[in-house]
CSV table of C-alpha atoms in Angstrom, one decimal:
chain,number,residue,atom,x,y,z
A,1,GLY,CA,-7.1,-7.3,-9.2
A,2,GLU,CA,-6.4,-3.9,-10.5
A,3,SER,CA,-3.5,-3.5,-12.8
A,4,VAL,CA,-1.7,-1.7,-15.5
A,5,GLY,CA,-1.5,-3.5,-18.7
A,6,LEU,CA,-0.4,-3.1,-22.3
A,7,HIS,CA,-2.4,-4.1,-25.5
A,8,LEU,CA,0.5,-5.1,-27.7
A,9,PRO,CA,3.7,-7.0,-26.7
A,10,THR,CA,5.6,-6.0,-29.9
A,11,LEU,CA,5.4,-3.1,-32.3
A,12,SER,CA,7.6,-3.0,-35.4
A,13,VAL,CA,7.9,0.2,-37.5
A,14,GLN,CA,10.0,1.7,-40.2
A,15,GLU,CA,12.5,4.5,-39.3
A,16,GLY,CA,10.8,7.8,-39.8
A,17,ASP,CA,7.2,6.5,-39.0
A,18,ASN,CA,5.4,7.6,-36.0
A,19,SER,CA,4.7,4.8,-33.3
A,20,ILE,CA,1.9,4.6,-30.9
A,21,ILE,CA,2.2,2.5,-27.8
A,22,ASN,CA,-1.0,1.8,-25.8
A,23,CYS,CA,-1.6,1.1,-22.1
A,24,ALA,CA,-4.9,0.2,-20.3
A,25,TYR,CA,-5.3,0.9,-16.6
A,26,SER,CA,-8.1,-0.4,-14.3
A,27,ASN,CA,-7.5,1.5,-11.2
A,28,SER,CA,-9.9,4.3,-11.4
A,29,ALA,CA,-8.3,6.2,-8.4
A,30,SER,CA,-4.9,6.4,-10.3
A,31,ASP,CA,-4.1,9.9,-11.2
A,32,TYR,CA,-0.4,10.1,-12.2
A,33,PHE,CA,1.1,8.1,-15.0
A,34,ILE,CA,4.7,7.8,-16.2
A,35,TRP,CA,6.1,6.3,-19.3
A,36,TYR,CA,9.6,4.5,-19.0
A,37,LYS,CA,12.0,3.3,-21.8
A,38,GLN,CA,14.1,0.3,-21.0
A,39,GLU,CA,17.0,-0.5,-23.4
A,40,SER,CA,18.4,-4.0,-23.6
A,41,GLY,CA,20.3,-4.8,-20.4
A,42,LYS,CA,19.6,-1.6,-18.7
A,43,GLY,CA,17.2,-0.1,-16.2
A,44,PRO,CA,14.2,1.8,-17.2
A,45,GLN,CA,14.5,5.5,-17.7
A,46,PHE,CA,11.8,8.2,-17.4
A,47,ILE,CA,10.4,9.5,-20.7
A,48,ILE,CA,7.4,11.6,-19.8
A,49,ASP,CA,4.6,11.9,-17.2
A,50,ILE,CA,1.0,13.1,-17.1
A,51,ARG,CA,-1.4,14.0,-14.3
A,52,SER,CA,-5.0,13.1,-14.5
A,53,ASN,CA,-6.2,16.6,-14.8
A,54,MET,CA,-4.6,16.7,-18.2
A,55,ASP,CA,-5.4,14.8,-21.4
A,56,LYS,CA,-2.3,15.6,-23.4
A,57,ARG,CA,1.3,16.3,-22.7
A,58,GLN,CA,4.1,16.9,-25.2
A,59,GLY,CA,7.8,16.4,-24.9
A,60,GLN,CA,10.7,16.2,-27.4
A,61,ARG,CA,9.2,13.9,-30.2
A,62,VAL,CA,6.9,12.3,-27.6
A,63,THR,CA,3.4,12.9,-26.7
A,64,VAL,CA,1.2,11.2,-24.0
A,65,LEU,CA,-2.5,11.1,-24.2
A,66,LEU,CA,-4.8,10.2,-21.4
A,67,ASN,CA,-8.4,9.1,-21.8
A,68,LYS,CA,-9.9,8.7,-18.4
A,69,THR,CA,-13.3,7.8,-19.8
A,70,VAL,CA,-12.0,4.5,-21.0
A,71,LYS,CA,-8.9,4.3,-18.8
A,72,HIS,CA,-6.5,4.3,-21.6
A,73,LEU,CA,-2.9,5.8,-21.9
A,74,SER,CA,-0.9,6.2,-25.1
A,75,LEU,CA,2.7,7.1,-26.0
A,76,GLN,CA,3.2,8.7,-29.4
A,77,ILE,CA,6.7,8.8,-30.8
A,78,ALA,CA,7.2,11.0,-33.8
A,79,ALA,CA,9.7,10.3,-36.6
A,80,THR,CA,10.8,7.1,-34.9
A,81,GLN,CA,14.5,6.4,-34.9
A,82,PRO,CA,16.6,3.3,-34.5
A,83,GLY,CA,17.6,4.6,-31.0
A,84,ASP,CA,14.0,4.4,-30.0
A,85,SER,CA,14.0,0.6,-30.1
A,86,ALA,CA,13.5,-0.6,-26.5
A,87,VAL,CA,10.8,-1.8,-24.3
A,88,TYR,CA,8.2,0.7,-23.1
A,89,PHE,CA,6.4,0.5,-19.8
A,90,CYS,CA,3.6,2.6,-18.3
A,91,ALA,CA,3.4,3.0,-14.6
A,92,GLU,CA,0.7,4.3,-12.5
A,93,ASN,CA,0.2,5.9,-9.0
A,94,LYS,CA,-2.7,6.8,-6.8
A,95,ALA,CA,-2.9,10.2,-5.1
A,96,GLY,CA,-2.9,10.0,-1.4
A,97,GLY,CA,-1.3,6.7,-1.4
A,98,SER,CA,2.2,5.5,-1.0
A,99,TYR,CA,4.0,5.9,-4.3
A,100,ILE,CA,5.0,2.4,-5.4
A,101,PRO,CA,5.5,2.2,-9.1
A,102,THR,CA,3.3,-0.4,-10.7
A,103,PHE,CA,4.3,-1.7,-14.0
A,104,GLY,CA,2.6,-3.5,-16.9
A,105,ARG,CA,4.1,-6.2,-19.1
A,106,GLY,CA,5.6,-3.7,-21.5
A,107,THR,CA,5.8,-3.2,-25.3
A,108,SER,CA,8.8,-3.9,-27.3
A,109,LEU,CA,9.3,-1.4,-30.0
A,110,ILE,CA,11.5,-2.4,-33.0
A,111,VAL,CA,12.6,0.1,-35.5
A,112,HIS,CA,13.8,-1.0,-38.9
A,113,PRO,CA,16.3,1.3,-40.7
B,1,ASP,CA,26.9,12.9,-10.5
B,2,GLY,CA,23.9,11.7,-8.5
B,3,GLY,CA,22.5,8.4,-9.3
B,4,ILE,CA,21.7,4.9,-8.2
B,5,THR,CA,24.4,2.1,-8.5
B,6,GLN,CA,23.9,-1.7,-8.4
B,7,SER,CA,26.6,-4.3,-8.2
B,8,PRO,CA,27.7,-6.7,-9.5
B,9,LYS,CA,26.3,-6.5,-12.9
B,10,TYR,CA,26.6,-10.2,-13.3
B,11,LEU,CA,26.2,-12.7,-10.5
B,12,PHE,CA,26.5,-16.6,-10.6
B,13,ARG,CA,25.0,-18.6,-7.8
B,14,LYS,CA,25.2,-22.2,-7.0
B,15,GLU,CA,22.2,-24.2,-5.8
B,16,GLY,CA,21.7,-23.8,-2.1
B,17,GLN,CA,23.7,-20.7,-1.7
B,18,ASN,CA,22.6,-17.2,-0.5
B,19,VAL,CA,23.7,-14.2,-2.5
B,20,THR,CA,23.5,-10.4,-1.8
B,21,LEU,CA,22.9,-7.8,-4.4
B,22,SER,CA,24.0,-4.3,-3.6
B,23,CYS,CA,22.0,-1.1,-4.3
B,24,GLU,CA,23.3,2.3,-3.3
B,25,GLN,CA,21.9,5.8,-4.0
B,26,ASN,CA,23.1,9.3,-3.5
B,27,LEU,CA,20.1,11.0,-4.5
B,28,ASN,CA,18.9,11.7,-0.9
B,29,HIS,CA,15.7,9.5,-1.8
B,30,ASP,CA,13.7,8.2,1.0
B,31,ALA,CA,12.0,5.4,-0.8
B,32,MET,CA,13.8,2.3,-2.4
B,33,TYR,CA,12.5,-0.6,-4.3
B,34,TRP,CA,13.5,-3.9,-5.6
B,35,TYR,CA,12.0,-5.5,-8.8
B,36,ARG,CA,12.5,-8.7,-10.5
B,37,GLN,CA,12.2,-8.9,-14.3
B,38,ASP,CA,11.9,-12.1,-16.3
B,39,PRO,CA,12.4,-12.4,-20.2
B,40,GLY,CA,9.4,-10.8,-21.9
B,41,GLN,CA,7.8,-10.0,-18.6
B,42,GLY,CA,7.2,-6.7,-16.7
B,43,LEU,CA,8.7,-5.7,-13.5
B,44,ARG,CA,7.4,-7.4,-10.3
B,45,LEU,CA,7.9,-5.7,-6.9
B,46,ILE,CA,9.8,-7.9,-4.4
B,47,TYR,CA,10.3,-5.4,-1.5
B,48,TYR,CA,10.2,-1.8,-0.8
B,49,SER,CA,11.2,0.8,1.8
B,50,GLN,CA,9.9,4.2,2.4
B,51,ILE,CA,12.1,5.1,5.3
B,52,VAL,CA,15.2,3.8,7.1
B,53,ASN,CA,14.8,0.8,9.3
B,54,ASP,CA,11.4,-0.1,7.7
B,55,PHE,CA,10.5,-2.1,4.7
B,56,GLN,CA,7.5,-3.9,3.4
B,57,LYS,CA,6.9,-7.0,1.3
B,58,GLY,CA,6.0,-6.6,-2.4
B,59,ASP,CA,4.2,-9.2,-4.6
B,60,ILE,CA,6.8,-11.8,-4.7
B,61,ALA,CA,8.8,-11.4,-1.4
B,62,GLU,CA,9.2,-15.3,-0.8
B,63,GLY,CA,12.8,-16.4,-0.8
B,64,TYR,CA,14.1,-12.8,-0.6
B,65,SER,CA,15.2,-10.5,2.3
B,66,VAL,CA,16.2,-7.0,2.6
B,67,SER,CA,17.7,-4.5,5.2
B,68,ARG,CA,17.6,-0.7,5.3
B,69,GLU,CA,20.0,0.4,7.9
B,70,LYS,CA,21.2,3.4,6.0
B,71,LYS,CA,19.2,5.8,3.8
B,72,GLU,CA,21.7,5.3,0.9
B,73,SER,CA,21.7,1.5,0.9
B,74,PHE,CA,19.1,-1.3,0.3
B,75,PRO,CA,20.7,-4.7,-0.3
B,76,LEU,CA,18.7,-7.7,-1.4
B,77,THR,CA,19.6,-11.2,-0.4
B,78,VAL,CA,18.4,-14.0,-2.6
B,79,THR,CA,18.1,-17.0,-0.3
B,80,SER,CA,18.4,-20.8,-1.0
B,81,ALA,CA,14.5,-20.8,-0.5
B,82,GLN,CA,13.9,-18.9,-3.8
B,83,LYS,CA,13.5,-21.9,-6.2
B,84,ASN,CA,14.0,-19.9,-9.4
B,85,PRO,CA,16.2,-17.1,-8.8
B,86,THR,CA,17.7,-16.7,-12.4
B,87,ALA,CA,16.4,-13.2,-13.3
B,88,PHE,CA,17.3,-9.6,-13.8
B,89,TYR,CA,17.0,-7.6,-10.7
B,90,LEU,CA,16.4,-4.0,-10.7
B,91,CYS,CA,16.7,-1.4,-7.8
B,92,ALA,CA,15.0,1.9,-7.8
B,93,SER,CA,14.5,4.9,-5.7
B,94,SER,CA,12.2,7.9,-5.5
B,95,LEU,CA,11.3,10.9,-3.4
B,96,ARG,CA,8.8,9.9,-0.8
B,97,ARG,CA,7.0,13.3,-0.3
B,98,GLY,CA,4.2,13.8,-2.8
B,99,TRP,CA,2.9,11.3,-5.3
B,100,GLU,CA,4.1,13.0,-8.4
B,101,THR,CA,7.5,11.5,-8.5
B,102,GLU,CA,9.3,9.4,-10.8
B,103,ALA,CA,11.4,6.3,-10.0
B,104,PHE,CA,15.2,6.3,-10.8
B,105,PHE,CA,16.5,2.9,-11.6
B,106,GLY,CA,20.0,1.3,-11.5
B,107,GLN,CA,21.5,-0.6,-14.3
B,108,GLY,CA,20.4,-4.1,-12.8
B,109,THR,CA,22.1,-7.2,-11.8
B,110,ARG,CA,21.7,-10.3,-13.8
B,111,LEU,CA,21.7,-13.4,-11.5
B,112,THR,CA,22.2,-16.8,-12.8
B,113,VAL,CA,22.0,-20.2,-11.0
B,114,VAL,CA,24.7,-22.6,-12.1
């Protein structure tokens, strides 16, 4: 069935590097996407969102890119810090439907000092 | 401060027992959700409720039950019919109006069968 998924389960980077976390979605009707960060033993927290009428959105040190042609979403973290170590999930929603956050498997980001 | 509170943080259950996980929110959100998370896995939807006195099954509802008698509360009962209940349980809430809305999560309850 249609689902949200992630390409890489684990990403290891050095402190100060830029990180890119990818997400593939297959529901062509999805038009709102959110990235969440989950630290160990805690609940996920909102990082950034993007609507389908945009292809890029920037926050503080984070950028989300959306490519609707290939149904691909990415989260870029600039100057990655040890505090960025966490599991990152993308979630999708379909306009006009009930908002039920649908999550992929997640990517574990490990930042080495 | 507004937020969503889950309790207890850790819960131990004996075989054959029913246990209830609490979830309370003071965000005035209409919609509430329960997810299960296993190690190295994503979040799987157990039940959700979009309005008081109404709830719907998610992808893995078997062995679980919920109630939504108050807007603020959405307790989850893990019954003895759930054969593998050991997991991390997350409750979330969101605004119902509009589709551009994020979910707010509690800090989770870790359930272990002993």
